[in-house]
C-alpha atoms as an extended CHARMM CRD file, in Angstrom:
* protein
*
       148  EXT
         1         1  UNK       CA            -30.8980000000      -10.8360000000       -1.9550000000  PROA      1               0.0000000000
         2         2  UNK       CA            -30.1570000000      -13.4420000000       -4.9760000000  PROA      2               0.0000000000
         3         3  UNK       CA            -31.3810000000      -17.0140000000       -4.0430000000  PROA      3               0.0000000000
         4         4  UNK       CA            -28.2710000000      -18.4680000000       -2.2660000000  PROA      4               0.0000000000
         5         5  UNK       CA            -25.8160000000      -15.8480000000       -2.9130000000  PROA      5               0.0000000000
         6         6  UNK       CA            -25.4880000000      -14.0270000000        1.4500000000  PROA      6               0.0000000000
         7         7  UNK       CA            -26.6590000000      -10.3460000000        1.1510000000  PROA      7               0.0000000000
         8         8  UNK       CA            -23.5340000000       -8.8640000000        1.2020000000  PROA      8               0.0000000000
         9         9  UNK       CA            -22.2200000000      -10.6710000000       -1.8870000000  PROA      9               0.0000000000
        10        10  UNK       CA            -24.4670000000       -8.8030000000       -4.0510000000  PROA      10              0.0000000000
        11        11  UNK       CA            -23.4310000000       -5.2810000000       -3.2740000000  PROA      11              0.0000000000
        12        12  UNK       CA            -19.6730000000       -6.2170000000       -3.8300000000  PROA      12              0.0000000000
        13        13  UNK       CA            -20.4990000000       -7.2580000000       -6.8940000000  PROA      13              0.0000000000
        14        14  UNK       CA            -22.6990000000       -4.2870000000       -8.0220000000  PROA      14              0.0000000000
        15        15  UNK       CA            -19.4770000000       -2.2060000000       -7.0160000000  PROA      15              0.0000000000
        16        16  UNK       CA            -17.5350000000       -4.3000000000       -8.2770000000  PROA      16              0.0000000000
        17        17  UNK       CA            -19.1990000000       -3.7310000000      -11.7990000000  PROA      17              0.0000000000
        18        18  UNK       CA            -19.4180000000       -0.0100000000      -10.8490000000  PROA      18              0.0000000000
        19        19  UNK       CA            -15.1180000000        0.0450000000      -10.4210000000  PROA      19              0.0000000000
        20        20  UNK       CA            -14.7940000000       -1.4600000000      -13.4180000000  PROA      20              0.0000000000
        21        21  UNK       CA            -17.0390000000        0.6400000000      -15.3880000000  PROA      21              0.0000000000
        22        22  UNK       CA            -15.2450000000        3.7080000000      -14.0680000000  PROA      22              0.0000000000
        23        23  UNK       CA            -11.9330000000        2.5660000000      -14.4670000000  PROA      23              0.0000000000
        24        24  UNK       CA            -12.5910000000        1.8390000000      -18.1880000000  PROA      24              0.0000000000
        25        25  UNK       CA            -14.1870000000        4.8880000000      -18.9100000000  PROA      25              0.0000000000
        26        26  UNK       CA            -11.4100000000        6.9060000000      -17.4530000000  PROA      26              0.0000000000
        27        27  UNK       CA             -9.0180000000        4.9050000000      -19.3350000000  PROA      27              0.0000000000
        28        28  UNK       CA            -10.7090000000        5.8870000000      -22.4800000000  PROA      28              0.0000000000
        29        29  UNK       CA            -11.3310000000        9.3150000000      -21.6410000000  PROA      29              0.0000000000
        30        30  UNK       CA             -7.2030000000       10.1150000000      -20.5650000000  PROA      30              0.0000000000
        31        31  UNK       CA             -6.3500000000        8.5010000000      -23.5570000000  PROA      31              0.0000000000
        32        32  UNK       CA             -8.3260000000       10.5620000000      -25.5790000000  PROA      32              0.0000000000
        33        33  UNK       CA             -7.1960000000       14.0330000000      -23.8340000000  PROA      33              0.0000000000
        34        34  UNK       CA             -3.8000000000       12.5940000000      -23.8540000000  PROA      34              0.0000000000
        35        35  UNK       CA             -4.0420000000       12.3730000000      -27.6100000000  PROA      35              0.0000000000
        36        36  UNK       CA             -5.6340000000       16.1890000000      -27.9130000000  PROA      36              0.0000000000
        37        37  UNK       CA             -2.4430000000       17.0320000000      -26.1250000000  PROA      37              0.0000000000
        38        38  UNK       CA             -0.5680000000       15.3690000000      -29.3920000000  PROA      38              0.0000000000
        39        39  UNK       CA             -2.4470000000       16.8870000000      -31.9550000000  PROA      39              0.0000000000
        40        40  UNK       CA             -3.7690000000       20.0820000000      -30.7800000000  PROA      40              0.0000000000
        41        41  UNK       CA             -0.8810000000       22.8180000000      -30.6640000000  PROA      41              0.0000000000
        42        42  UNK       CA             -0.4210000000       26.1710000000      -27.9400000000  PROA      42              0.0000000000
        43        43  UNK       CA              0.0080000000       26.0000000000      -24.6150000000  PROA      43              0.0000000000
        44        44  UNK       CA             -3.9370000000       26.4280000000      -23.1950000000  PROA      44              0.0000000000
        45        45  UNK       CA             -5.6480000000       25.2110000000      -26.1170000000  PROA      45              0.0000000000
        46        46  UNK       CA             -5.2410000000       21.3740000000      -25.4810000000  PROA      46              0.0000000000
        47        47  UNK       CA             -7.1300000000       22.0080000000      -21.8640000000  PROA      47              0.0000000000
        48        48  UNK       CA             -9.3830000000       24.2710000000      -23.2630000000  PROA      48              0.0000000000
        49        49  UNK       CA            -10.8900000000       22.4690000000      -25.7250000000  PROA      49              0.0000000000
        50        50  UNK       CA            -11.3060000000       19.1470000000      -23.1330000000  PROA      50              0.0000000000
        51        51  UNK       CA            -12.9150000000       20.8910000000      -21.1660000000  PROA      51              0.0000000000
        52        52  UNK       CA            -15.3100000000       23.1440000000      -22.8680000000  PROA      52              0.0000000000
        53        53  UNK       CA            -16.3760000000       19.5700000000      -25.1760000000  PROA      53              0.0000000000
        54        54  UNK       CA            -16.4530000000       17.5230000000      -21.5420000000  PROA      54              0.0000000000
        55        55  UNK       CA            -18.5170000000       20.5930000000      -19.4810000000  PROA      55              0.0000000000
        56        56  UNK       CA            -20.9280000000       20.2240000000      -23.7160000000  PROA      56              0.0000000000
        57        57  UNK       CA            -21.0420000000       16.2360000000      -23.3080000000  PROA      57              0.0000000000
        58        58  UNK       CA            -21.9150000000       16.0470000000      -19.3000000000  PROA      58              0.0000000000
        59        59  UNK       CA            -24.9850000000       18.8700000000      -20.3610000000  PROA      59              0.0000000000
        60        60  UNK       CA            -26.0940000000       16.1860000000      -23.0170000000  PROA      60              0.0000000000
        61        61  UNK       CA            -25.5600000000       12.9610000000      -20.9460000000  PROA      61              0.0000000000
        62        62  UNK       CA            -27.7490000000       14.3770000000      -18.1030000000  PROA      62              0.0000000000
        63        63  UNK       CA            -30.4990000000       15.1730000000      -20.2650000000  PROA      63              0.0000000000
        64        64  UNK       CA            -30.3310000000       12.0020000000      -22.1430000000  PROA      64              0.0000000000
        65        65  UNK       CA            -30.0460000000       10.1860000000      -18.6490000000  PROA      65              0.0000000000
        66        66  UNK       CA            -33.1920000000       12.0710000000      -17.5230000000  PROA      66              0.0000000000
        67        67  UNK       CA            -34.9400000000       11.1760000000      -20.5080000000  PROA      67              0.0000000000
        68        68  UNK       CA            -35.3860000000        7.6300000000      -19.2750000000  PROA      68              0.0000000000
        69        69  UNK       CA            -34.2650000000        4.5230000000      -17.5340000000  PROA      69              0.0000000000
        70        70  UNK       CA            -30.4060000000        3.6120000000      -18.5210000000  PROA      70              0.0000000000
        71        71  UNK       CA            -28.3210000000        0.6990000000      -17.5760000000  PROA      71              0.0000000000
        72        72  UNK       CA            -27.1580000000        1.8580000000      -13.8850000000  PROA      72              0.0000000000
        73        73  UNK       CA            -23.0910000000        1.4570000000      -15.2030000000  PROA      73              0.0000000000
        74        74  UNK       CA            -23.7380000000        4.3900000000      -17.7570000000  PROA      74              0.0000000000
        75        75  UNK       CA            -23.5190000000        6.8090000000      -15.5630000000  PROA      75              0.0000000000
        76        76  UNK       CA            -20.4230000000        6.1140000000      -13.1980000000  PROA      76              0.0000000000
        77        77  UNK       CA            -19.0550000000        5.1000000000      -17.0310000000  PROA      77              0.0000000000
        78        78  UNK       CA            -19.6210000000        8.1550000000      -18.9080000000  PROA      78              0.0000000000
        79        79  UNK       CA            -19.7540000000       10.6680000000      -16.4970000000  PROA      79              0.0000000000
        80        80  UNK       CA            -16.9260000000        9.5980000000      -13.8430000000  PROA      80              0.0000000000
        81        81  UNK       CA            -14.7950000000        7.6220000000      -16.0860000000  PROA      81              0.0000000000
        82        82  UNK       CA            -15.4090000000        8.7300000000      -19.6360000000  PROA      82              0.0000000000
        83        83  UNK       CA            -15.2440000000       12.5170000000      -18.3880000000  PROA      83              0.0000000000
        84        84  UNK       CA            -13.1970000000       12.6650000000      -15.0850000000  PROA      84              0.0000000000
        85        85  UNK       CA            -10.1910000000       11.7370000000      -17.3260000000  PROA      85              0.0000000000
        86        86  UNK       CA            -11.0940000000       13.9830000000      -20.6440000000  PROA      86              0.0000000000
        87        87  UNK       CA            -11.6530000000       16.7550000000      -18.4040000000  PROA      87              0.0000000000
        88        88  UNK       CA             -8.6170000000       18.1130000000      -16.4860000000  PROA      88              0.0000000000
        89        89  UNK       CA             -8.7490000000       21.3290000000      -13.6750000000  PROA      89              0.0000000000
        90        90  UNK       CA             -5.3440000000       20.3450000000      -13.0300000000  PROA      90              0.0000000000
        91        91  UNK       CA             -3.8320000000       21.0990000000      -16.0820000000  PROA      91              0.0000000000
        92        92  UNK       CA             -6.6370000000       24.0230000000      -16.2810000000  PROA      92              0.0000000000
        93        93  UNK       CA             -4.3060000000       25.1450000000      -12.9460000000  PROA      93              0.0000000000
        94        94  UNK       CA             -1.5450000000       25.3600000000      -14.3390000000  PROA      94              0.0000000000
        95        95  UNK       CA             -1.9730000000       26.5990000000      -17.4290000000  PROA      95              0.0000000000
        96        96  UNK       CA             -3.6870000000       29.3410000000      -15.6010000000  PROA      96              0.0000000000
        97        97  UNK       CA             -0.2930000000       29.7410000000      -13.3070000000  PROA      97              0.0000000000
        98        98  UNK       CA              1.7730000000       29.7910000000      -16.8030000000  PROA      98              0.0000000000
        99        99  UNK       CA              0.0840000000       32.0810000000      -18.0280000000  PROA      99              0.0000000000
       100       100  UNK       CA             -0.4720000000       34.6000000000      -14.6650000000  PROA      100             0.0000000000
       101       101  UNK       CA              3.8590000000       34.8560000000      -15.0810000000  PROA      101             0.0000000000
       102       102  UNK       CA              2.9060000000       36.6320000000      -18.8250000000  PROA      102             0.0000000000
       103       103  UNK       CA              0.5870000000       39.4080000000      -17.2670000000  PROA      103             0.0000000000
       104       104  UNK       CA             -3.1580000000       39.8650000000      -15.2650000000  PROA      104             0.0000000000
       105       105  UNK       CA             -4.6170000000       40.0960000000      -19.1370000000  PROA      105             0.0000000000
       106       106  UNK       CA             -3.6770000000       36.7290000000      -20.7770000000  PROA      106             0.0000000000
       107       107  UNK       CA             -4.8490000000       34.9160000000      -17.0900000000  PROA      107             0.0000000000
       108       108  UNK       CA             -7.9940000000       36.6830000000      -16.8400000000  PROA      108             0.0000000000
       109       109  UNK       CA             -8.7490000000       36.2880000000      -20.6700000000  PROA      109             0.0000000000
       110       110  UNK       CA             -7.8180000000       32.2360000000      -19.8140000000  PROA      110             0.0000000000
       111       111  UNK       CA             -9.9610000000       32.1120000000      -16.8070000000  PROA      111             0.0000000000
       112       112  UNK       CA            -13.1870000000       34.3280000000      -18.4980000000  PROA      112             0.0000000000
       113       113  UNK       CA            -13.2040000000       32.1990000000      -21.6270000000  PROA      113             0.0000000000
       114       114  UNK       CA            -12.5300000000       28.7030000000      -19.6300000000  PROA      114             0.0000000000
       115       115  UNK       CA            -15.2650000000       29.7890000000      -17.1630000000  PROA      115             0.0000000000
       116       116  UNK       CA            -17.9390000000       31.4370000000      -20.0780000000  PROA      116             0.0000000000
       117       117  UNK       CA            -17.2270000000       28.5890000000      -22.2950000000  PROA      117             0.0000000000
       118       118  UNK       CA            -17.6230000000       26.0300000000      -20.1440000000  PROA      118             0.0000000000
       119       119  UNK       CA            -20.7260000000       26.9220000000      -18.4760000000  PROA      119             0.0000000000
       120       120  UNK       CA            -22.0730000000       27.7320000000      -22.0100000000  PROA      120             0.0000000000
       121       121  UNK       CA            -21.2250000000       24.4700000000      -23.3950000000  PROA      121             0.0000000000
       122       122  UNK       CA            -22.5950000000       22.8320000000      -20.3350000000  PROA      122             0.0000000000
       123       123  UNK       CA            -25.6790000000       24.6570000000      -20.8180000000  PROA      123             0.0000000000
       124       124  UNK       CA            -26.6960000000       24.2840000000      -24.0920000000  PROA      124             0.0000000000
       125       125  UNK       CA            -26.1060000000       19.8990000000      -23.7960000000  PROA      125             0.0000000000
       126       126  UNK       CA            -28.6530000000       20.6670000000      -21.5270000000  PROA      126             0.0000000000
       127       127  UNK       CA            -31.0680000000       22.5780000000      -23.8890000000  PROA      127             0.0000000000
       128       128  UNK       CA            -29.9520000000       20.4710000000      -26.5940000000  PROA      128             0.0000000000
       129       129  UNK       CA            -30.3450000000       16.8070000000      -24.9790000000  PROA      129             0.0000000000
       130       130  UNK       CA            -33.8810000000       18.6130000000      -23.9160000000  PROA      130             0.0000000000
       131       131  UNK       CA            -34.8610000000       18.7480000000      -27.2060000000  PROA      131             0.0000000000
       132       132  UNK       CA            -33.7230000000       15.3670000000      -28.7220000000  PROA      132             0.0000000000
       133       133  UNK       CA            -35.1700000000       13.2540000000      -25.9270000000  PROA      133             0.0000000000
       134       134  UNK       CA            -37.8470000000       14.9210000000      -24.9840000000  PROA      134             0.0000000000
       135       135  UNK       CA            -37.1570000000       15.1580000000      -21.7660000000  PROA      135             0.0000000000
       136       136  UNK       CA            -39.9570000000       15.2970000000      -19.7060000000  PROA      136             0.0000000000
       137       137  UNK       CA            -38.1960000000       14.7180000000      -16.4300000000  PROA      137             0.0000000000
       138       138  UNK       CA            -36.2510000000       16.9740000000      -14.6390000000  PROA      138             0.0000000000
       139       139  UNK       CA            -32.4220000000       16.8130000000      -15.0870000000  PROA      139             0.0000000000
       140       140  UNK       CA            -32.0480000000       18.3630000000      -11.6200000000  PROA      140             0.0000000000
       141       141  UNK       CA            -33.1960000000       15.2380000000      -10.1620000000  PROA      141             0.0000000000
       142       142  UNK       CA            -30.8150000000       13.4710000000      -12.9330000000  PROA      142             0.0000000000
       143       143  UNK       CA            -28.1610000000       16.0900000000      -11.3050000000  PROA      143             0.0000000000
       144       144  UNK       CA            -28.5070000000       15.7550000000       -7.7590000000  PROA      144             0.0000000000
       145       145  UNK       CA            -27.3190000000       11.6290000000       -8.3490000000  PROA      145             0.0000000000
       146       146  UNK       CA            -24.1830000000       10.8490000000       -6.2200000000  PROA      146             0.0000000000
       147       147  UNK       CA            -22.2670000000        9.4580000000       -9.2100000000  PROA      147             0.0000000000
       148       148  UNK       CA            -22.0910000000       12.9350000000      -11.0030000000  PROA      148             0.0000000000
């Protein structure tokens, strides 16, 4: 408890802090896939590449958070805000129900290479935030953290 300030004051304002972090983030981050939506052209490839870059940039931003201490709004900024709104399953959904209407091949292609992708991408920010930080902790710990 802060000197003069009643117990329960100082966890408001820590969420407080934590809101606005998250809100600003995700205003920045569904700006930003709004404006792939501009400039990228297809019907798939707008989601596609949000989310493979988002599932590359989470890998990297939990090795670089288990590579040492970091302000505590980071997180909830980067990886709820920032993210949340670049990455999208809804529109992943329903691009996925477009394309199911043009045959089983184009959806499973979309599915395979939005899954594979993804989890590749996700995979290799891990190996790669490894490697430039040094990371000698373990990012499952980093992981496990209730704001991811």
């Amino acid at each position: 408890m802060t000197e003069g300030v009643p117990a329960g004051r100082d966890m408001a304002a820590s969420k407080g802090s934590t809101l606005a972090a998250v809100a600003a983030g995700g205003a920045v981050g569904s700006l930003g896939r709004w404006g792939v939506g501009l400039l990228a052209t297809g019907a798939v490839w707008p989601t596609l590449l949000v989310n493979v870059t988002g599932a590359l940039t989470m890998g990297l931003l939990v090795a670089w958070l288990a590579a040492g201490e970091r302000h505590p709004l980071v997180r909830p900024a980067v990886s709820v805000g920032l993210l949340g709104g670049w990455t999208t399953f809804s529109s992943f959904a329903l691009d996925a129900h477009g394309l199911a209407g043009d045959g089983l091949g184009g959806l499973l292609g979309y599915l395979a290479l939005t899954l594979g992708l993804g989890l590749g991408a996700a995979l290799l920010g891990l190996v790669v935030g490894d490697r430039l930080w040094d990371g000698s902790a373990s990012a499952d710990e980093t992981v496990t953290e209730e704001e991811l």
